[in-house]
Short mmCIF file of C-alpha atoms in Angstrom, two decimals:
data_model
loop_
_atom_site.label_atom_id
_atom_site.label_comp_id
_atom_site.label_asym_id
_atom_site.label_seq_id
_atom_site.Cartn_x
_atom_site.Cartn_y
_atom_site.Cartn_z
CA MET M 418 -22.23 -1.91 13.92
CA ARG M 419 -22.75 1.57 12.46
CA GLU M 420 -24.27 1.35 9.02
CA ILE M 421 -22.60 3.09 6.11
CA THR M 422 -24.73 5.06 3.69
CA PRO M 423 -24.57 4.24 -0.02
CA ALA M 424 -21.62 5.57 -1.97
CA PRO M 425 -22.36 8.62 -4.10
CA GLU M 426 -22.17 8.22 -7.83
CA PRO M 427 -18.52 8.42 -8.99
CA THR M 428 -17.64 12.01 -9.76
CA GLY M 429 -14.04 11.78 -10.98
CA ASP M 430 -12.84 13.72 -7.92
CA VAL M 431 -9.21 12.74 -7.23
CA GLN M 432 -9.80 13.27 -3.51
CA GLY M 433 -12.89 11.08 -3.55
CA ILE M 434 -13.46 7.37 -3.30
CA TRP M 435 -13.27 6.52 -7.00
CA SER M 436 -10.34 6.99 -9.36
CA VAL M 437 -10.14 10.22 -11.29
CA ASN M 438 -11.20 8.61 -14.58
CA THR M 439 -14.19 6.70 -13.21
CA ARG M 440 -17.63 7.91 -14.25
CA ARG M 441 -21.07 6.74 -15.27
CA THR M 442 -22.00 6.82 -18.94
CA ASP M 443 -25.36 8.08 -20.16
CA SER M 444 -26.61 4.49 -20.00
CA GLY M 445 -25.63 4.25 -16.35
CA GLU M 446 -22.74 1.85 -16.83
CA LEU M 447 -19.57 2.46 -14.85
CA GLU M 448 -16.61 3.36 -17.06
CA VAL M 449 -12.94 3.59 -16.12
CA ALA M 450 -10.58 5.56 -18.38
CA GLY M 451 -12.99 5.21 -21.27
CA VAL M 452 -13.57 1.46 -20.89
CA GLY M 453 -16.95 0.14 -19.75
CA VAL M 454 -17.02 -2.45 -17.01
CA ARG M 455 -19.24 -4.75 -19.06
CA ASP M 456 -16.51 -4.95 -21.71
CA ILE M 457 -13.88 -5.60 -19.05
CA ALA M 458 -15.94 -8.39 -17.53
CA ALA M 459 -16.67 -9.93 -20.92
CA LYS M 460 -13.02 -9.93 -21.98
CA PHE M 461 -11.22 -10.65 -18.72
CA GLY M 462 -13.84 -12.25 -16.49
CA THR M 463 -14.75 -11.58 -12.88
CA PRO M 464 -13.54 -10.96 -10.32
CA SER M 465 -10.99 -8.59 -11.86
CA TYR M 466 -8.90 -5.85 -10.37
CA VAL M 467 -9.23 -2.77 -12.59
CA LEU M 468 -6.32 -0.33 -12.30
CA ASP M 469 -6.57 3.22 -13.63
CA GLU M 470 -3.01 3.76 -14.85
CA ASP M 471 -3.27 7.52 -15.31
CA ASP M 472 -4.77 7.97 -11.85
CA MET M 473 -1.93 6.02 -10.25
CA ARG M 474 0.65 8.03 -12.15
CA GLN M 475 -1.01 11.29 -11.10
CA ARG M 476 -0.85 10.30 -7.44
CA ALA M 477 2.82 9.35 -7.77
CA ARG M 478 3.58 12.69 -9.42
CA ALA M 479 1.74 14.53 -6.65
CA TRP M 480 3.98 12.97 -3.99
CA LYS M 481 7.12 13.59 -6.01
CA SER M 482 6.23 17.23 -6.68
CA ALA M 483 5.20 17.86 -3.06
CA MET M 484 8.46 16.52 -1.64
CA ASP M 485 10.61 18.27 -4.25
CA ASP M 486 8.94 21.60 -3.46
CA ALA M 487 9.01 21.23 0.31
CA PHE M 488 12.69 20.24 0.45
CA ALA M 489 14.00 22.43 -2.38
CA ASN M 490 15.96 24.65 0.02
CA LEU M 491 17.18 21.78 2.17
CA ALA M 492 19.10 18.69 1.03
CA GLY M 493 16.35 17.41 -1.24
CA ALA M 494 14.00 14.46 -0.98
CA GLU M 495 13.25 11.12 -2.58
CA VAL M 496 10.03 9.15 -2.79
CA PHE M 497 10.10 5.34 -2.60
CA TYR M 498 6.92 3.64 -3.75
CA ALA M 499 6.07 0.98 -1.14
CA GLY M 500 5.87 -2.12 -3.29
CA LYS M 501 4.17 -4.18 -0.57
CA ALA M 502 0.90 -2.37 -1.35
CA PHE M 503 0.87 -3.78 -4.89
CA LEU M 504 3.77 -4.47 -7.20
CA SER M 505 4.16 -5.75 -10.72
CA LYS M 506 6.62 -5.12 -13.52
CA ALA M 507 4.28 -2.58 -15.11
CA VAL M 508 3.74 -0.72 -11.84
CA SER M 509 7.51 -0.71 -11.19
CA ARG M 510 8.05 0.87 -14.62
CA TRP M 511 5.33 3.45 -14.12
CA MET M 512 6.70 4.52 -10.76
CA SER M 513 10.24 4.70 -12.09
CA GLU M 514 9.09 6.78 -15.05
CA GLU M 515 7.39 9.20 -12.64
CA GLY M 516 10.66 9.67 -10.74
CA LEU M 517 9.95 7.38 -7.78
CA ASN M 518 12.22 4.70 -6.37
CA ILE M 519 10.90 1.30 -5.24
CA ASP M 520 10.80 0.03 -1.67
CA THR M 521 10.80 -3.77 -1.41
CA ALA M 522 10.39 -6.27 1.43
CA SER M 523 11.21 -9.64 -0.13
CA GLU M 524 13.21 -11.36 -2.84
CA GLY M 525 10.07 -11.50 -4.98
CA GLU M 526 9.44 -7.77 -4.77
CA LEU M 527 13.12 -7.02 -5.35
CA ARG M 528 13.32 -9.27 -8.39
CA THR M 529 10.09 -7.81 -9.78
CA ALA M 530 11.50 -4.29 -9.67
CA LEU M 531 14.77 -5.45 -11.21
CA ALA M 532 12.92 -7.38 -13.94
CA ALA M 533 11.09 -4.16 -14.81
CA GLY M 534 14.42 -2.46 -15.46
CA VAL M 535 14.60 -0.41 -12.25
CA PRO M 536 18.31 0.01 -11.44
CA GLY M 537 19.50 -1.34 -8.11
CA ASN M 538 20.48 2.07 -6.79
CA ARG M 539 16.80 3.09 -6.95
CA ILE M 540 15.58 0.19 -4.80
CA GLY M 541 15.51 -0.24 -1.02
CA LEU M 542 15.10 -3.45 1.00
CA HIS M 543 13.13 -3.85 4.22
CA GLY M 544 12.31 -6.89 6.32
CA ASN M 545 12.56 -8.10 9.91
CA ASN M 546 13.91 -11.53 8.87
CA LYS M 547 15.81 -11.12 5.60
CA SER M 548 17.23 -14.29 4.12
CA VAL M 549 20.84 -14.71 3.07
CA THR M 550 19.62 -14.89 -0.52
CA GLU M 551 17.79 -11.58 -0.21
CA ILE M 552 20.77 -9.79 1.32
CA GLU M 553 23.20 -11.23 -1.22
CA LEU M 554 20.92 -10.20 -4.09
CA ALA M 555 20.67 -6.69 -2.67
CA LEU M 556 24.45 -6.43 -2.37
CA ASP M 557 25.07 -7.85 -5.84
CA GLU M 558 22.60 -5.40 -7.40
CA GLY M 559 24.02 -2.39 -5.55
CA ILE M 560 20.71 -1.32 -4.08
CA ALA M 561 20.25 2.07 -2.43
CA HIS M 562 20.06 0.75 1.12
CA ILE M 563 19.29 -2.23 3.32
CA VAL M 564 17.20 -1.38 6.38
CA ILE M 565 18.68 -3.05 9.47
CA ASP M 566 15.91 -4.31 11.75
CA SER M 567 17.77 -6.11 14.57
CA LEU M 568 21.16 -6.37 16.24
CA PRO M 569 21.92 -9.85 14.79
CA GLU M 570 21.28 -8.46 11.33
CA VAL M 571 24.14 -5.99 11.74
CA GLU M 572 26.60 -8.87 11.96
CA GLN M 573 24.86 -10.84 9.21
CA VAL M 574 24.97 -8.04 6.64
CA ALA M 575 28.50 -7.07 7.64
CA ALA M 576 29.77 -10.62 7.09
CA LEU M 577 28.02 -11.04 3.74
CA ALA M 578 29.27 -7.67 2.51
CA ALA M 579 32.83 -8.40 3.66
CA ALA M 580 32.79 -11.74 1.82
CA ARG M 581 31.93 -9.84 -1.36
CA GLY M 582 34.46 -7.08 -0.78
CA VAL M 583 31.78 -4.37 -0.76
CA CYS M 584 30.57 -1.77 1.69
CA ALA M 585 26.85 -2.17 2.30
CA PRO M 586 24.78 1.03 2.63
CA VAL M 587 22.44 0.51 5.59
CA TYR M 588 19.70 2.30 7.49
CA VAL M 589 18.67 1.53 11.08
CA ARG M 590 14.94 1.16 11.63
CA LEU M 591 14.02 2.97 14.83
CA THR M 592 11.18 2.25 17.21
CA THR M 593 10.56 5.74 18.53
CA GLY M 594 7.39 5.17 20.53
CA VAL M 595 5.49 7.54 18.24
CA HIS M 596 2.78 5.51 16.52
CA ALA M 597 -0.48 6.12 14.71
CA GLY M 598 -3.00 4.43 12.46
CA GLY M 599 -6.14 2.35 12.71
CA HIS M 600 -6.05 -1.24 13.96
CA ASP M 601 -3.36 -2.36 16.43
CA PHE M 602 -1.92 -4.62 13.74
CA ILE M 603 -1.02 -1.62 11.56
CA GLN M 604 0.57 0.53 14.26
CA THR M 605 4.25 -0.16 13.97
CA ALA M 606 6.27 2.14 16.23
CA HIS M 607 5.23 1.00 19.71
CA GLU M 608 7.65 -1.10 21.74
CA ASP M 609 5.84 -4.45 21.84
CA GLN M 610 5.98 -5.50 18.19
CA LYS M 611 8.36 -7.15 15.77
CA PHE M 612 9.75 -4.21 13.82
CA GLY M 613 12.72 -1.99 14.50
CA LEU M 614 15.17 -1.21 17.28
CA SER M 615 14.05 0.66 20.37
CA VAL M 616 15.45 4.12 21.03
CA ASN M 617 14.21 4.06 24.62
CA SER M 618 15.98 0.80 25.47
CA GLY M 619 19.20 1.82 23.74
CA ALA M 620 19.08 -1.00 21.18
CA ALA M 621 19.00 1.47 18.29
CA GLN M 622 22.06 3.29 19.62
CA ASP M 623 23.88 -0.01 20.10
CA ALA M 624 23.13 -0.92 16.49
CA MET M 625 24.54 2.37 15.23
CA LYS M 626 27.73 1.90 17.20
CA ALA M 627 28.06 -1.68 15.96
CA ILE M 628 27.61 -0.59 12.34
CA ALA M 629 30.24 2.11 12.75
CA SER M 630 32.72 -0.55 13.89
CA HIS M 631 32.44 -2.53 10.61
CA SER M 632 34.41 -1.41 7.56
CA SER M 633 31.99 -3.39 5.37
CA LEU M 634 29.02 -1.28 6.48
CA LYS M 635 28.15 2.34 5.82
CA LEU M 636 25.55 3.83 8.15
CA LEU M 637 23.73 5.86 5.55
CA GLY M 638 20.52 6.70 7.35
CA LEU M 639 17.80 6.26 9.95
CA HIS M 640 14.34 4.92 9.25
CA SER M 641 10.98 5.29 10.97
CA HIS M 642 7.51 3.94 10.21
CA ILE M 643 4.70 4.79 12.62
CA GLY M 644 1.72 2.89 11.20
CA SER M 645 -0.73 2.70 8.32
CA GLN M 646 -3.95 4.34 7.12
CA ILE M 647 -3.11 7.61 8.91
CA LEU M 648 -5.41 10.49 7.96
CA SER M 649 -3.74 13.34 9.86
CA THR M 650 -0.33 14.99 9.72
CA GLU M 651 0.46 15.34 13.43
CA GLY M 652 1.98 11.92 14.02
CA PHE M 653 4.42 12.34 11.16
CA GLY M 654 5.73 15.61 12.56
CA GLU M 655 6.28 14.10 16.00
CA ALA M 656 7.97 11.02 14.54
CA ALA M 657 10.25 13.17 12.40
CA LYS M 658 11.36 15.13 15.48
CA ALA M 659 12.06 11.89 17.36
CA VAL M 660 14.17 10.48 14.54
CA LEU M 661 16.07 13.72 14.05
CA ALA M 662 16.84 13.80 17.78
CA VAL M 663 18.54 10.42 17.35
CA ARG M 664 20.50 11.86 14.43
CA GLN M 665 21.64 14.68 16.73
CA TRP M 666 22.73 12.12 19.34
CA ALA M 667 24.69 10.22 16.69
CA ALA M 668 26.48 13.39 15.61
CA GLY M 669 27.58 13.84 19.22
CA GLN M 670 29.11 10.37 19.02
CA GLY M 671 31.01 11.27 15.87
CA ILE M 672 28.61 9.30 13.65
CA ASP M 673 27.49 11.19 10.57
CA ILE M 674 24.07 10.23 9.23
CA PRO M 675 23.36 11.93 5.88
CA GLU M 676 19.90 10.45 5.20
CA VAL M 677 16.61 9.97 7.02
CA ASP M 678 13.62 7.94 5.80
CA LEU M 679 10.37 8.93 7.47
CA GLY M 680 8.39 5.97 6.16
CA GLY M 681 4.85 5.75 4.87
CA GLY M 682 1.39 5.02 6.22
CA TYR M 683 -0.45 7.85 4.47
CA GLY M 684 -4.15 7.02 4.52
CA VAL M 685 -6.92 7.14 1.94
CA ARG M 686 -10.68 7.51 1.98
CA TYR M 687 -12.42 4.12 1.75
CA THR M 688 -16.02 5.19 2.47
CA GLU M 689 -18.04 8.33 3.04
CA ALA M 690 -17.49 7.80 6.77
CA ASP M 691 -13.76 8.52 6.33
CA ALA M 692 -12.46 12.05 6.31
CA PRO M 693 -10.60 12.95 3.12
CA ALA M 694 -6.85 12.55 3.53
CA PRO M 695 -4.72 15.70 3.55
CA PRO M 696 -2.99 16.30 0.20
CA PRO M 697 0.67 15.25 -0.17
CA ALA M 698 1.81 18.87 0.08
CA GLU M 699 0.51 19.10 3.67
CA PHE M 700 2.36 15.99 4.76
CA ALA M 701 5.52 17.16 2.98
CA GLU M 702 5.44 20.57 4.66
CA VAL M 703 5.06 19.02 8.14
CA LEU M 704 8.17 16.91 7.51
CA ALA M 705 10.10 19.83 6.05
CA CYS M 706 9.21 22.01 9.03
CA ALA M 707 10.66 19.40 11.40
CA VAL M 708 13.88 19.26 9.36
CA ARG M 709 14.22 23.05 9.28
CA GLU M 710 13.83 23.19 13.07
CA HIS M 711 16.42 20.40 13.45
CA VAL M 712 18.94 22.26 11.30
CA ALA M 713 18.36 25.57 13.09
CA GLU M 714 18.63 24.06 16.57
CA THR M 715 21.63 21.78 16.00
CA GLY M 716 23.67 23.49 13.28
CA LEU M 717 23.89 20.12 11.50
CA PRO M 718 23.53 20.01 7.73
CA ALA M 719 20.10 18.99 6.50
CA PRO M 720 19.76 15.29 5.71
CA LEU M 721 18.37 13.88 2.47
CA ILE M 722 14.80 12.91 3.35
CA SER M 723 12.85 10.02 1.85
CA ILE M 724 9.34 8.69 2.37
CA GLU M 725 7.50 5.50 1.34
CA PRO M 726 3.90 6.07 0.21
CA GLY M 727 2.17 3.00 -1.21
CA ARG M 728 -1.51 2.82 -0.29
CA SER M 729 -2.05 6.52 -1.06
CA ILE M 730 -0.75 5.99 -4.61
CA VAL M 731 -2.35 2.70 -5.65
CA ALA M 732 -5.40 2.14 -3.43
CA PRO M 733 -7.80 4.70 -4.97
CA ALA M 734 -6.54 3.93 -8.47
CA MET M 735 -8.01 0.41 -8.43
CA LEU M 736 -11.44 -1.13 -8.05
CA THR M 737 -12.47 -4.76 -7.91
CA LEU M 738 -15.18 -5.87 -10.30
CA TYR M 739 -17.41 -8.74 -9.15
CA ARG M 740 -20.49 -10.49 -10.48
CA VAL M 741 -23.43 -10.89 -8.12
CA GLY M 742 -24.62 -14.43 -7.42
CA THR M 743 -26.88 -15.62 -4.61
CA ILE M 744 -29.00 -13.01 -2.84
CA LYS M 745 -30.79 -13.77 0.41
CA ASP M 746 -32.66 -11.72 2.99
CA VAL M 747 -32.14 -12.43 6.67
CA HIS M 748 -33.60 -10.99 9.85
CA THR M 749 -31.27 -9.68 12.55
CA ASP M 750 -31.68 -8.07 15.97
CA THR M 751 -31.28 -4.70 14.29
CA GLY M 752 -33.63 -5.35 11.41
CA PRO M 753 -33.57 -7.02 7.99
CA ARG M 754 -30.37 -7.34 6.03
CA ARG M 755 -29.78 -8.48 2.48
CA TYR M 756 -26.76 -10.70 1.84
CA MET M 757 -25.35 -10.35 -1.67
CA SER M 758 -22.80 -13.00 -2.59
CA VAL M 759 -20.16 -12.28 -5.23
CA ASP M 760 -17.76 -14.52 -7.13
CA GLY M 761 -14.73 -13.58 -5.06
CA GLY M 762 -14.20 -12.70 -1.42
CA MET M 763 -11.47 -12.93 1.18
CA SER M 764 -9.09 -14.55 -1.31
CA ASP M 765 -8.96 -11.28 -3.29
CA ASN M 766 -9.41 -8.85 -0.38
CA LEU M 767 -8.36 -10.12 3.04
CA ARG M 768 -8.49 -6.76 4.81
CA PRO M 769 -12.14 -6.89 5.98
CA ALA M 770 -11.61 -10.33 7.54
CA LEU M 771 -8.14 -9.52 8.86
CA TYR M 772 -8.92 -6.31 10.72
CA GLY M 773 -12.46 -5.23 9.93
CA ALA M 774 -11.57 -2.86 7.11
CA GLN M 775 -14.55 -0.99 5.69
CA TYR M 776 -15.36 -0.61 1.99
CA THR M 777 -18.32 0.51 -0.08
CA ALA M 778 -19.78 -0.80 -3.33
CA ALA M 779 -21.96 0.24 -6.27
CA VAL M 780 -23.88 -1.53 -9.00
CA ALA M 781 -21.62 -1.05 -12.00
CA SER M 782 -23.20 -2.63 -15.07
CA ARG M 783 -26.22 -0.34 -15.31
CA ALA M 784 -27.94 2.59 -13.67
CA PRO M 785 -29.02 1.51 -10.20
CA GLU M 786 -32.74 1.87 -9.56
CA GLY M 787 -34.95 1.48 -6.52
CA GLU M 788 -34.43 2.50 -2.96
CA PRO M 789 -31.24 1.39 -1.21
CA VAL M 790 -31.60 -1.64 1.01
CA ARG M 791 -29.40 -2.48 3.98
CA SER M 792 -26.92 -4.91 2.47
CA ARG M 793 -23.78 -6.90 3.19
CA VAL M 794 -21.57 -8.03 0.31
CA VAL M 795 -20.02 -11.42 1.03
CA GLY M 796 -17.71 -13.82 -0.75
CA LYS M 797 -18.02 -17.46 -1.74
CA HIS M 798 -15.57 -18.95 0.77
CA CYS M 799 -16.43 -21.36 3.56
CA GLU M 800 -16.01 -18.77 6.29
CA SER M 801 -18.68 -16.67 7.99
CA GLY M 802 -16.10 -13.89 8.18
CA ASP M 803 -15.76 -13.85 4.38
CA ILE M 804 -17.11 -10.31 4.06
CA VAL M 805 -16.25 -7.90 1.25
CA VAL M 806 -18.35 -4.93 2.39
CA HIS M 807 -19.78 -5.02 5.90
CA ALA M 808 -22.57 -2.50 5.43
CA VAL M 809 -23.77 -0.58 2.39
CA GLY M 810 -27.04 0.52 0.87
CA LEU M 811 -27.55 -1.20 -2.49
CA PRO M 812 -30.61 -0.81 -4.73
CA THR M 813 -33.52 -3.15 -4.23
CA ASP M 814 -33.45 -4.17 -7.90
CA THR M 815 -29.95 -5.68 -7.70
CA VAL M 816 -30.11 -9.19 -9.14
CA ALA M 817 -27.85 -12.13 -9.86
CA GLY M 818 -25.65 -11.35 -12.85
CA ASP M 819 -25.26 -7.65 -12.07
CA LEU M 820 -21.71 -6.34 -11.90
CA LEU M 821 -20.68 -4.82 -8.58
CA ALA M 822 -17.69 -2.50 -8.18
CA VAL M 823 -15.80 -2.11 -4.90
CA PRO M 824 -13.45 0.90 -5.04
CA VAL M 825 -10.14 1.62 -3.30
CA THR M 826 -8.84 -1.95 -3.50
CA GLY M 827 -5.41 -1.26 -4.99
CA ALA M 828 -3.51 -1.66 -1.73
CA TYR M 829 -3.19 -5.13 -0.20
CA GLY M 830 -5.93 -6.72 -2.31
CA ARG M 831 -3.90 -8.59 -4.90
CA SER M 832 -0.74 -8.50 -2.79
CA MET M 833 -2.49 -10.33 0.10
CA GLY M 834 -4.43 -12.57 -2.28
CA SER M 835 -4.63 -16.30 -1.59
CA ASN M 836 -5.90 -19.56 -3.05
CA TYR M 837 -8.16 -20.38 -0.12
CA ASN M 838 -10.71 -23.03 -1.15
CA MET M 839 -8.51 -23.45 -4.26
CA ILE M 840 -9.92 -20.25 -5.71
CA SER M 841 -7.69 -18.80 -8.42
CA ARG M 842 -6.54 -15.22 -7.91
CA PRO M 843 -8.00 -12.57 -10.24
CA GLY M 844 -5.99 -10.82 -12.89
CA VAL M 845 -5.12 -7.13 -12.84
CA VAL M 846 -6.47 -5.18 -15.80
CA ALA M 847 -4.89 -1.79 -16.47
CA VAL M 848 -6.99 0.82 -18.27
CA ARG M 849 -5.84 3.98 -19.98
CA ASP M 850 -7.19 6.14 -22.79
CA GLY M 851 -9.92 3.71 -23.76
CA ARG M 852 -7.66 0.64 -23.75
CA ALA M 853 -7.76 -2.26 -21.30
CA TYR M 854 -4.93 -4.78 -20.97
CA GLU M 855 -3.79 -7.29 -18.37
CA ILE M 856 -0.62 -6.54 -16.41
CA LEU M 857 -1.08 -9.66 -14.26
CA ARG M 858 -3.00 -12.45 -15.94
CA ARG M 859 -5.76 -14.32 -14.20
CA GLU M 860 -4.62 -17.43 -12.37
CA THR M 861 -6.12 -20.74 -13.52
CA ILE M 862 -6.83 -24.07 -11.88
CA ASP M 863 -4.09 -25.50 -14.12
CA ASP M 864 -1.64 -23.03 -12.54
CA GLN M 865 -2.53 -24.36 -9.12
CA LEU M 866 -2.39 -28.01 -10.18
CA ALA M 867 1.04 -27.43 -11.75
CA LEU M 868 2.38 -26.90 -8.24
CA ASP M 869 0.86 -30.13 -6.95
CA VAL M 870 3.55 -32.78 -7.45
CA GLY M 871 1.85 -35.41 -5.30
#
């Protein structure tokens, strides 16, 4: 495995690995938005997710501004924050206040956004196997759209909407064959996978015709999602052209489609080995260019465009704070390696175990000293694959009790969290302007036992 060099000291660079308000104090302690990590650990414990509120808001504003500017002379654009990355009531409020809508994929996510005061018409609902309860809730709350993911779902939503005497606004999720991203598990537009309706097989076209035949359904738009952790713009342009070609076909069938959602998947930089992601404005311009070409070639009016960034808004805004425990040196075929165990692991960040995701780490409680040593940061679970950081250079003087910070954990850390080995999930501590406060409290053993009715 290629070794990753140590992370540079946090610089506050928005395009870098650490959040914009992360820096080292004169004493060498890591500080986020004016709050030292030692104070956070003392007050809230470890592990803790530490979320830089201002950084997250800045990233949301950047997407909103980029899309508004790029589509100003077309039919406009909307940005849906992809709640699956990480959602809470506070985050829902922040995103709404910054002008973003909320994309949800379950009853829990939908109810969280609603509980935060986000109106239904600013919420979308995804899912390849939506329950009756989820669809009924979406209809009752008048959400912006329900994304149809299969032919049976057309009939299901139509029947539930008819029973309520409403017309359900729906999108059709297309499988265009244009896909991008890292691991196979996060590429979502190829044919052999669970999401969407194939354009090549004709299933997508059949769904559109079926929707048009139901008075209780309104075919509002088309949807495409090509993958995750994408660090280039090309795939999005090709996907946009493919979706807009389907819109042109629909117009030829007398089916008007006023909206198009071009999904998410915008990547972030996790380690020095990753190229910096293009800024939102570059992605927005690629999408706008495809729409302008579509309008010029077809004579159709421009559709309202929406996108669904999640990772690119929340991932770099959060770090996970751990306390170092057992340290051991082992000898491998490629040389010595130091294993540094922390008080969390795969229960608070499943991505390294799930598909080999790479992270970096830094000693956070003091100025690191000594030469970097080839290290692997591991968790406390009974799994050899319980790895937090596969390869990083950490200082030789790192000892038990030191605080370790792993950046870029805002996406899919807490949201994929588990209670494996009956470990309680960490809380989420928001920091802003020198103040730290929990937006999700730490789970306790009592919380877990309360569910055990045996």
